[in-house]
Short mmCIF file of C-alpha atoms in Angstrom, two decimals:
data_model
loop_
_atom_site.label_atom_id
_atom_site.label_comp_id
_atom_site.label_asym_id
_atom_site.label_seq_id
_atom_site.Cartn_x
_atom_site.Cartn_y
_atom_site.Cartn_z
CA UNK E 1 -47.56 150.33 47.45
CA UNK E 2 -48.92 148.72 50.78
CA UNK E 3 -46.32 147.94 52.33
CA UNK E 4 -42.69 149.25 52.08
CA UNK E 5 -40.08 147.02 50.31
CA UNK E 6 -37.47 147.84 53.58
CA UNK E 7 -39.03 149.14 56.56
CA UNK E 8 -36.94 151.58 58.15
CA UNK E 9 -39.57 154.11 59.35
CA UNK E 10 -41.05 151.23 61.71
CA UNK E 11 -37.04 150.21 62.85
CA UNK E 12 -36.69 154.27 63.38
CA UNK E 13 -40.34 154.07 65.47
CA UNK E 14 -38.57 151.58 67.82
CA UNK E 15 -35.16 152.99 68.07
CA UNK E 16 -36.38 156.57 68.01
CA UNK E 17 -35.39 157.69 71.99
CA UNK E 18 -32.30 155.71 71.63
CA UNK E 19 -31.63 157.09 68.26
CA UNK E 20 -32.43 160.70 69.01
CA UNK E 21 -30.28 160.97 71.92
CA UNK E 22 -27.23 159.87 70.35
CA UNK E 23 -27.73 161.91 67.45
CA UNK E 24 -28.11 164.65 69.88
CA UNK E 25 -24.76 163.62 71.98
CA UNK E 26 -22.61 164.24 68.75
CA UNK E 27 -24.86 167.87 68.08
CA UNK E 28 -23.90 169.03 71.44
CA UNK E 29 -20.14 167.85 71.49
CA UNK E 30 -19.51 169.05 67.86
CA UNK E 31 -17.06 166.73 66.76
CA UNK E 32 -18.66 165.70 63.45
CA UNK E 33 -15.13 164.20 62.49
CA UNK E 34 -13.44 161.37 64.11
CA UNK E 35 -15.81 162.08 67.00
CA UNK E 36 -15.61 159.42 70.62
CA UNK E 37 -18.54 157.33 69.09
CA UNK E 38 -16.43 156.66 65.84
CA UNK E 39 -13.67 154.55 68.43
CA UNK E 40 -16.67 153.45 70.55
CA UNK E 41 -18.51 151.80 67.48
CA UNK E 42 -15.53 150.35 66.36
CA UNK E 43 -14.64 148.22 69.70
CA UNK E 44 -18.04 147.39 69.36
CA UNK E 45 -18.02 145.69 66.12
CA UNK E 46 -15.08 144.26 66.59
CA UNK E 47 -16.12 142.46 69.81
CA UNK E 48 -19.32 141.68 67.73
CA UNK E 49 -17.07 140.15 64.91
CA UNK E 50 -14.46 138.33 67.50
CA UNK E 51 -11.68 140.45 65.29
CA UNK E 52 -8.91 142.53 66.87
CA UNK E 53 -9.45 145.52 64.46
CA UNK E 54 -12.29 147.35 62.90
CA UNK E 55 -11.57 150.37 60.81
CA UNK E 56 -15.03 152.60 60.26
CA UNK E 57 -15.02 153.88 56.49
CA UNK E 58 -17.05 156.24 54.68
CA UNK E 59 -18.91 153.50 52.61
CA UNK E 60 -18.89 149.94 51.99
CA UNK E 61 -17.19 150.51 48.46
CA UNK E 62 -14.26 152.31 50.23
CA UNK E 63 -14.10 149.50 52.55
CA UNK E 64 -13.17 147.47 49.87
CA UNK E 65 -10.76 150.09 47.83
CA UNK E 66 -8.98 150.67 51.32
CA UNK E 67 -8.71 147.22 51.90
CA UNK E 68 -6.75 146.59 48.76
CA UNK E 69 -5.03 149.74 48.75
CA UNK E 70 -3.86 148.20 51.96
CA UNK E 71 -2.75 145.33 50.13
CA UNK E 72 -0.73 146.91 48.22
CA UNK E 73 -2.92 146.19 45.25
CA UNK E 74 -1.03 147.44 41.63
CA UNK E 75 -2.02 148.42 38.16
CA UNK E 76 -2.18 144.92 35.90
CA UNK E 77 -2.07 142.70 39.06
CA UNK E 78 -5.51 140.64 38.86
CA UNK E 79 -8.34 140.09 41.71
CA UNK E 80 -10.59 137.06 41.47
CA UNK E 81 -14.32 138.03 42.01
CA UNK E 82 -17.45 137.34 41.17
CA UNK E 83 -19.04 138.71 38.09
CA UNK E 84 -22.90 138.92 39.68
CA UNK E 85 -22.75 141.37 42.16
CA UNK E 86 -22.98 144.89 42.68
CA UNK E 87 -20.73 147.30 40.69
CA UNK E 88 -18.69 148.19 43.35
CA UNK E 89 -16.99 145.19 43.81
CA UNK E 90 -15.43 145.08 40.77
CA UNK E 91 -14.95 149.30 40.72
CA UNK E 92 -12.39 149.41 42.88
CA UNK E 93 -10.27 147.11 41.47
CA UNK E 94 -10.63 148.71 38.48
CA UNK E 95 -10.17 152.29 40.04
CA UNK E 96 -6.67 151.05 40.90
CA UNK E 97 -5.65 149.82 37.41
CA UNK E 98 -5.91 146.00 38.69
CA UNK E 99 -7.75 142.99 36.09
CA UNK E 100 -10.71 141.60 37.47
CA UNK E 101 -11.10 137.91 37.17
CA UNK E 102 -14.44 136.58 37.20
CA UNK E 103 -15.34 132.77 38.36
CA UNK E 104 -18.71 131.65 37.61
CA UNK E 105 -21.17 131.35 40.57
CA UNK E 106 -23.20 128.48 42.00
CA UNK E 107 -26.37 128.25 40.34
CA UNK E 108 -28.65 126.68 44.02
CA UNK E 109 -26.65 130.09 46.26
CA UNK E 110 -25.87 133.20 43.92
CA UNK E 111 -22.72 132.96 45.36
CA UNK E 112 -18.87 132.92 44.26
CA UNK E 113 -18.18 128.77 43.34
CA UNK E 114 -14.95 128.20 45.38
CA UNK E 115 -14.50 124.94 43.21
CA UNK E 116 -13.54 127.45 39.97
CA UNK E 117 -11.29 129.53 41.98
CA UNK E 118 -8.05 127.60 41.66
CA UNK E 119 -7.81 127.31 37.84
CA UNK E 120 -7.71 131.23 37.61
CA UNK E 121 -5.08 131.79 39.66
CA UNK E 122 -1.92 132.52 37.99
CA UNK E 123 1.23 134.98 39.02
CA UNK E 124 -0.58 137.95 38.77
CA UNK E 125 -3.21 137.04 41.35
CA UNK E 126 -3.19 139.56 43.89
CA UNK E 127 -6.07 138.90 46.36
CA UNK E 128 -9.56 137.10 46.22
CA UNK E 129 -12.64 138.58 46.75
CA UNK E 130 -16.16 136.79 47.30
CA UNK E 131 -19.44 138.47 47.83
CA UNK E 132 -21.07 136.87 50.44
CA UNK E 133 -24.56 137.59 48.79
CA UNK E 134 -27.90 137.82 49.89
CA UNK E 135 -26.98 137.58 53.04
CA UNK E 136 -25.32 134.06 52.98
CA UNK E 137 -21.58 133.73 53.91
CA UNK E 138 -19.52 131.93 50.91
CA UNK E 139 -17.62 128.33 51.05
CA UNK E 140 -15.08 130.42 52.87
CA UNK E 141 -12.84 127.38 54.50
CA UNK E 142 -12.61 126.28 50.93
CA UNK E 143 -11.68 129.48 49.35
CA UNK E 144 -8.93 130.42 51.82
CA UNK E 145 -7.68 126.73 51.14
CA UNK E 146 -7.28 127.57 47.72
CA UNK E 147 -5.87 130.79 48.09
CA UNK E 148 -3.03 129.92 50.06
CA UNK E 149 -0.81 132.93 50.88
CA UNK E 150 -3.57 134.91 48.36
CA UNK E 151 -5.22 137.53 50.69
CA UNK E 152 -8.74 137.16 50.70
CA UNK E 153 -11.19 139.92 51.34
CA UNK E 154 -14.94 138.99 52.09
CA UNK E 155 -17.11 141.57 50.50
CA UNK E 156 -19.83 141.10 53.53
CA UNK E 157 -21.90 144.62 52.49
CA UNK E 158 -25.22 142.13 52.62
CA UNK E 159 -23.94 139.95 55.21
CA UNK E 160 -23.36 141.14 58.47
CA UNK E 161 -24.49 139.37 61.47
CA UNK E 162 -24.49 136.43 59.45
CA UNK E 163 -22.73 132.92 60.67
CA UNK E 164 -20.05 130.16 59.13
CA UNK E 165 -19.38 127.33 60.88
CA UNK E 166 -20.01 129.14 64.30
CA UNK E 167 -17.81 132.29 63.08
CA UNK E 168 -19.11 135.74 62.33
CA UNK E 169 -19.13 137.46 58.77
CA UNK E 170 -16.34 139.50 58.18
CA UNK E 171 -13.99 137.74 60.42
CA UNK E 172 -13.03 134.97 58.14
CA UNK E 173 -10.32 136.38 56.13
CA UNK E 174 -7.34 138.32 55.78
CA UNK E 175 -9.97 141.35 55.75
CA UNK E 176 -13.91 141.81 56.25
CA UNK E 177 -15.47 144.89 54.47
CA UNK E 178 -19.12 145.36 55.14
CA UNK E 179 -21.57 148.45 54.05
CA UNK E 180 -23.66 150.55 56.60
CA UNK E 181 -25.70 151.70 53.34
CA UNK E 182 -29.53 152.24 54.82
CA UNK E 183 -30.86 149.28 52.99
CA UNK E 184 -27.84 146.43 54.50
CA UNK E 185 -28.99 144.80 57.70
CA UNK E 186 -27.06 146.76 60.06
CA UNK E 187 -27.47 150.24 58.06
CA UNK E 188 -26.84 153.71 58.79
CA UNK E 189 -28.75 157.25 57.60
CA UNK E 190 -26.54 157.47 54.62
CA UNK E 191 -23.68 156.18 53.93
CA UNK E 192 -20.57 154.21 56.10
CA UNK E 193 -18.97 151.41 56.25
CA UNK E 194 -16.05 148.80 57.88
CA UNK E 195 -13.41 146.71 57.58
CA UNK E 196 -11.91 143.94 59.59
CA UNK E 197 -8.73 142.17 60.60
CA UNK E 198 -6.62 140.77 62.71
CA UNK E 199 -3.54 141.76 61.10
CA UNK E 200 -2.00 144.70 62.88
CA UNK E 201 0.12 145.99 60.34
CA UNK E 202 -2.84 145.83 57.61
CA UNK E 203 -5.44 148.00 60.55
CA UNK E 204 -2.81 150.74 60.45
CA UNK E 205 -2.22 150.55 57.03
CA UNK E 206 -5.86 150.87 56.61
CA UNK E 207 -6.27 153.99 59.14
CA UNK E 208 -3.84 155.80 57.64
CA UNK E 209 -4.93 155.20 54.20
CA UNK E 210 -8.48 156.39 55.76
CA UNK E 211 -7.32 160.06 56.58
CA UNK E 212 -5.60 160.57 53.64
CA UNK E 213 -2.34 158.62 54.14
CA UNK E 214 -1.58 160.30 57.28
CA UNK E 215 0.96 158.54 60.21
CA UNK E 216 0.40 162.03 62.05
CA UNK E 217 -1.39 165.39 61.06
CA UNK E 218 0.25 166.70 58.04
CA UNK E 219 2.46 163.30 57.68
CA UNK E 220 1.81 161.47 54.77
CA UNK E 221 3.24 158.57 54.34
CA UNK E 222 1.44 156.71 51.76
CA UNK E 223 -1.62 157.25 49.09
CA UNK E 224 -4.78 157.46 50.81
CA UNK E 225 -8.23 159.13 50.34
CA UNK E 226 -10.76 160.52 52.52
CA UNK E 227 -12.65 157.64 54.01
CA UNK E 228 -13.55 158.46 57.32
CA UNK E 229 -16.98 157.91 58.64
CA UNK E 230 -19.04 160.52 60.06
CA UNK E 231 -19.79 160.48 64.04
CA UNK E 232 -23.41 161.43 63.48
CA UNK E 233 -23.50 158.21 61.38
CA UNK E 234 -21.29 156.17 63.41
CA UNK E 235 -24.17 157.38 66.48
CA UNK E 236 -27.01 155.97 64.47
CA UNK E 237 -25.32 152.41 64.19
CA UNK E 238 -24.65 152.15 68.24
CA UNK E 239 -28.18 152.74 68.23
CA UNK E 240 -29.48 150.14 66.76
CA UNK E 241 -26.82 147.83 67.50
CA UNK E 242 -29.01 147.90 70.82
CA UNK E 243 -31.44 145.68 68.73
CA UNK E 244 -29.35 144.02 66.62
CA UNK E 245 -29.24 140.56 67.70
CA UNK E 246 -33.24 140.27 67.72
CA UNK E 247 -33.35 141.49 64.64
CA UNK E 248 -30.54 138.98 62.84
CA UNK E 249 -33.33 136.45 64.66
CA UNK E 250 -36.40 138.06 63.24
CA UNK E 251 -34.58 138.05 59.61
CA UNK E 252 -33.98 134.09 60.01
CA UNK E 253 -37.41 133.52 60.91
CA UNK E 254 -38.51 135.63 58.08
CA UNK E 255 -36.42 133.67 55.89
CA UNK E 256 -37.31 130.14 57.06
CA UNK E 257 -41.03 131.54 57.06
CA UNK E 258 -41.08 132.26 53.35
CA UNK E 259 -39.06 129.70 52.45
CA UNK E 260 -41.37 126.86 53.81
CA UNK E 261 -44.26 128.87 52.65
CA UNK E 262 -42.55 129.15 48.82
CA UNK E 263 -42.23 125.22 48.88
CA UNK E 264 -43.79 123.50 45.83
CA UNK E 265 -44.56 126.89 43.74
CA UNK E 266 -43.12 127.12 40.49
CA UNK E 267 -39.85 129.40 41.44
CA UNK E 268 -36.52 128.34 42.63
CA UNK E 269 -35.62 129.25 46.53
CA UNK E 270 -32.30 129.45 46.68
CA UNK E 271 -30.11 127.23 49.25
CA UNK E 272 -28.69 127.77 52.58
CA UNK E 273 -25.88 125.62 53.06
CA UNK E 274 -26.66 123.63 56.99
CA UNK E 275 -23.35 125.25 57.95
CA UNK E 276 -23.79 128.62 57.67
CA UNK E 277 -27.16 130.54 57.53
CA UNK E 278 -28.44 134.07 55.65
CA UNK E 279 -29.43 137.20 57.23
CA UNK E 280 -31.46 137.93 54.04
CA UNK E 281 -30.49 141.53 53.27
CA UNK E 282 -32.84 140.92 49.92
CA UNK E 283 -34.99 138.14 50.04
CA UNK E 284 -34.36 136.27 46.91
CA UNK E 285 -35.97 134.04 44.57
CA UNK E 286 -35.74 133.11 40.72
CA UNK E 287 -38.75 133.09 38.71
CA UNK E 288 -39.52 132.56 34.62
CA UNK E 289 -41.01 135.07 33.10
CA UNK E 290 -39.71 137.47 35.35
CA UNK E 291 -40.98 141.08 33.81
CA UNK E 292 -44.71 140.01 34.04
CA UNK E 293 -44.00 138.17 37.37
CA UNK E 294 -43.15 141.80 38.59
CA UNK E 295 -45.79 143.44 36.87
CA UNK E 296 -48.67 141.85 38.45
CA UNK E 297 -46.74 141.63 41.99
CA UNK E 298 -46.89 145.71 41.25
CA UNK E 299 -50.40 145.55 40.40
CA UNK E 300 -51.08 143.99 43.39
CA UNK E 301 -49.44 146.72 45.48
CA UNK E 302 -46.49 144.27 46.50
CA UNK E 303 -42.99 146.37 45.55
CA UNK E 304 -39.87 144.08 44.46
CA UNK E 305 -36.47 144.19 42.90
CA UNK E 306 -33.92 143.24 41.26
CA UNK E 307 -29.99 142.60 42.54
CA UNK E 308 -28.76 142.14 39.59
CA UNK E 309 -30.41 142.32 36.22
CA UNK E 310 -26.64 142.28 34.25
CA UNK E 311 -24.13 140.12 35.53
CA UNK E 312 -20.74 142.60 35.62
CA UNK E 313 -18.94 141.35 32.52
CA UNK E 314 -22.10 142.36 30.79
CA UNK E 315 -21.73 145.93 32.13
CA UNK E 316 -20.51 148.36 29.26
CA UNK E 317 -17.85 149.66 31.98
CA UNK E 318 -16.37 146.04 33.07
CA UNK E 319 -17.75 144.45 29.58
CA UNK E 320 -16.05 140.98 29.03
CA UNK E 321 -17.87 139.58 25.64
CA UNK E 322 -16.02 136.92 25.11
CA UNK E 323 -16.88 135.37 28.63
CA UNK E 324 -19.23 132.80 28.97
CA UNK E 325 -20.47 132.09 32.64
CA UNK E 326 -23.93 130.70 32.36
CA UNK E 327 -24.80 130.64 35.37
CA UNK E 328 -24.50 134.29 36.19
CA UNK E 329 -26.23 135.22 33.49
CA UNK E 330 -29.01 132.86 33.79
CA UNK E 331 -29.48 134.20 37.69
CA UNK E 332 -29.49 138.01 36.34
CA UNK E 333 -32.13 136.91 33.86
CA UNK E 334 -34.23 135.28 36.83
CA UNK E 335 -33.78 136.74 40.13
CA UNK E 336 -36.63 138.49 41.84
CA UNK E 337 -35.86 140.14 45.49
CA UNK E 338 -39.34 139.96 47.73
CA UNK E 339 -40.04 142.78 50.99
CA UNK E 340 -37.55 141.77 53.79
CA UNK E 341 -37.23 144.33 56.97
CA UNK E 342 -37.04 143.10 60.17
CA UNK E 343 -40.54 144.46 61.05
CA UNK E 344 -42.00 142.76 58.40
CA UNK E 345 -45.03 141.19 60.23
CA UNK E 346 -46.33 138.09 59.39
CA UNK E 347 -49.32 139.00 58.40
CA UNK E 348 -47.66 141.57 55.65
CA UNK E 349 -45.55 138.48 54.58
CA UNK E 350 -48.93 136.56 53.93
CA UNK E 351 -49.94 139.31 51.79
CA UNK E 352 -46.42 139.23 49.62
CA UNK E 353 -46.85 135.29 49.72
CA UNK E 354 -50.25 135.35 48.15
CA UNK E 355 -49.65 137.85 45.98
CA UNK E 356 -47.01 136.31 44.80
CA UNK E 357 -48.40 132.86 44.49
CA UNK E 358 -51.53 134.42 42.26
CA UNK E 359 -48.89 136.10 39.94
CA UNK E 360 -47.01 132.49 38.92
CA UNK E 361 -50.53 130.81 38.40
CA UNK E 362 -51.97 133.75 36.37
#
């Protein structure tokens, strides 16, 4: 391919002395567990959030499984989600013997339609849990309306950095679980993640659940698992949380770049709500014809994806048949992500745009 589909060799170019150096803090303290830049990254997210509490995790999926785990979350209780996103959302409820509950999306954002939420709800609803997808936070005022006394966790693995109505992603809600995953817009160089709250009693429960259940070494006072996030990865974040903020601005740009340059072909762009705006973790766009779309993007040397090609009650493991959500399954059968990095240059994102506009007209 010509160009990469996520730039992180040209990010790691212009981080590297930064990067290096706190890699090479951690190697020369030794304390690869629970390490001083594992409580130093946290106060810095959560001052980046405007939350009292972040809890580091080992991954963005058990960000969410400690969050309900937190919540008390029990076998048969149900979680409201939504069914097109990425498996893990609907995993961990699963892992912990709960009923997901799926509410059809909006067809213009990919995301979670807060106007289907209510008639779900019954007795057994435990929590709610929207993906804020793509990059663009979810009618969040509207879905804690609904919810009432419901907690509501914001699945924010694509979102961080992101705004709502002047607020940051992941501080919305009764908690905020993002993923450091490599690919996510603030990423790591494996795997991590984070959740966030202002609840005090839900933090702790969430650290302890972290390390095992643990109140105290060798104290365990609840079910946990080990969820702790490595210092050497909690290192590489601080790093590039140096550059963060210019590159949330250089992802907008990007965004409103191809957007404006996308006008009038034959796709759909999908919409940004003028309250909120997207950090574009995948640039996304739905196209007919999809598979020969892709093909001659491919021939062209332009690489793309696809998040998701089955909506999650299609998925033999979460398989729902007798649900009908159209408009989930009409998005799986369309969407198309495009190259998105923060160094994407402009002149790179010509090349994707032309490409792309000579596949639809050929």
């Amino acid at each position: 391919m010509s160009l990469p589909f996520i730039d992180l060799k040209s990010q790691y170019a212009a981080l590297k002395s930064s990067v290096d150096a706190r890699i090479q803090r951690v190697l020369d303290h030794g304390q690869y567990i629970m390490g001083p830049e594992v409580k130093e990254l946290e106060e810095q997210l959560a001052a980046h959030v405007g939350v009292q509490h972040c809890i580091t995790v080992s991954s963005g999926t058990e960000a969410l499984l400690i969050a309900l785990m937190a919540l008390d979350l029990k076998p048969g209780d149900e979680v409201i989600t939504t069914p097109f996103t990425f498996a893990a959302t609907v995993e961990v409820i699963a892992l912990l013997g709960a009923v997901p509950v799926y509410a059809d999306i909006e067809p213009d954002t990919c995301n979670i339609d807060a106007s289907r939420i209510a008639a779900l709800i019954t007795p057994r609803t435990r929590a709610i849990m929207p993906v804020s997808l793509y990059g663009q936070v979810c009618d969040m005022d509207e879905i804690r309306a609904v919810a009432g006394s419901i907690p509501v966790i914001e699945d924010a693995a694509q979102s961080f950095g992101a705004t709502y109505k002047g607020r940051k992603s992941c501080g919305l809600s009764t908690f905020g679980a993002t993923s450091f995953f490599p690919s996510k817009p603030l990423g790591c160089y494996g795997d991590g993640g984070a959740l966030f709250t202002d609840d005090a009693a839900l933090a702790q429960a969430a650290r302890e659940i972290r390390v095992h259940g643990q109140s105290q070494r060798y104290t365990h006072i609840r079910v946990g698992v080990g969820g702790r996030m490595d210092t050497l990865q909690c290192a590489v974040v601080l790093a590039k949380l140096e550059r963060f903020d210019w590159e949330i601005q250089c992802r907008l740009a990007l965004g409103e770049r191809y957007q404006q340059a996308l006008a009038g072909l034959p796709l759909q762009r999908l919409a940004v709500r003028p309250d909120r705006d997207c950090v574009w973790a995948q640039f996304t766009v739905m196209v007919e014809n999809r598979a020969a779309v892709q093909q001659a993007l491919q021939a062209q040397g332009i690489p793309t994806a696809i998040h998701y090609p089955k909506p999650l009650h299609r998925q033999p493991a979460y398989a729902r048949p007798e649900l009908s959500l159209p408009h989930a399954e009409a998005a799986a059968d369309r969407v198309l992500s495009l190259p998105m990095s923060p160094d994407l240059s402009e002149a790179q994102q010509d090349e994707v745009i032309a490409a792309l506009r000579r596949a639809l007209e050929a």
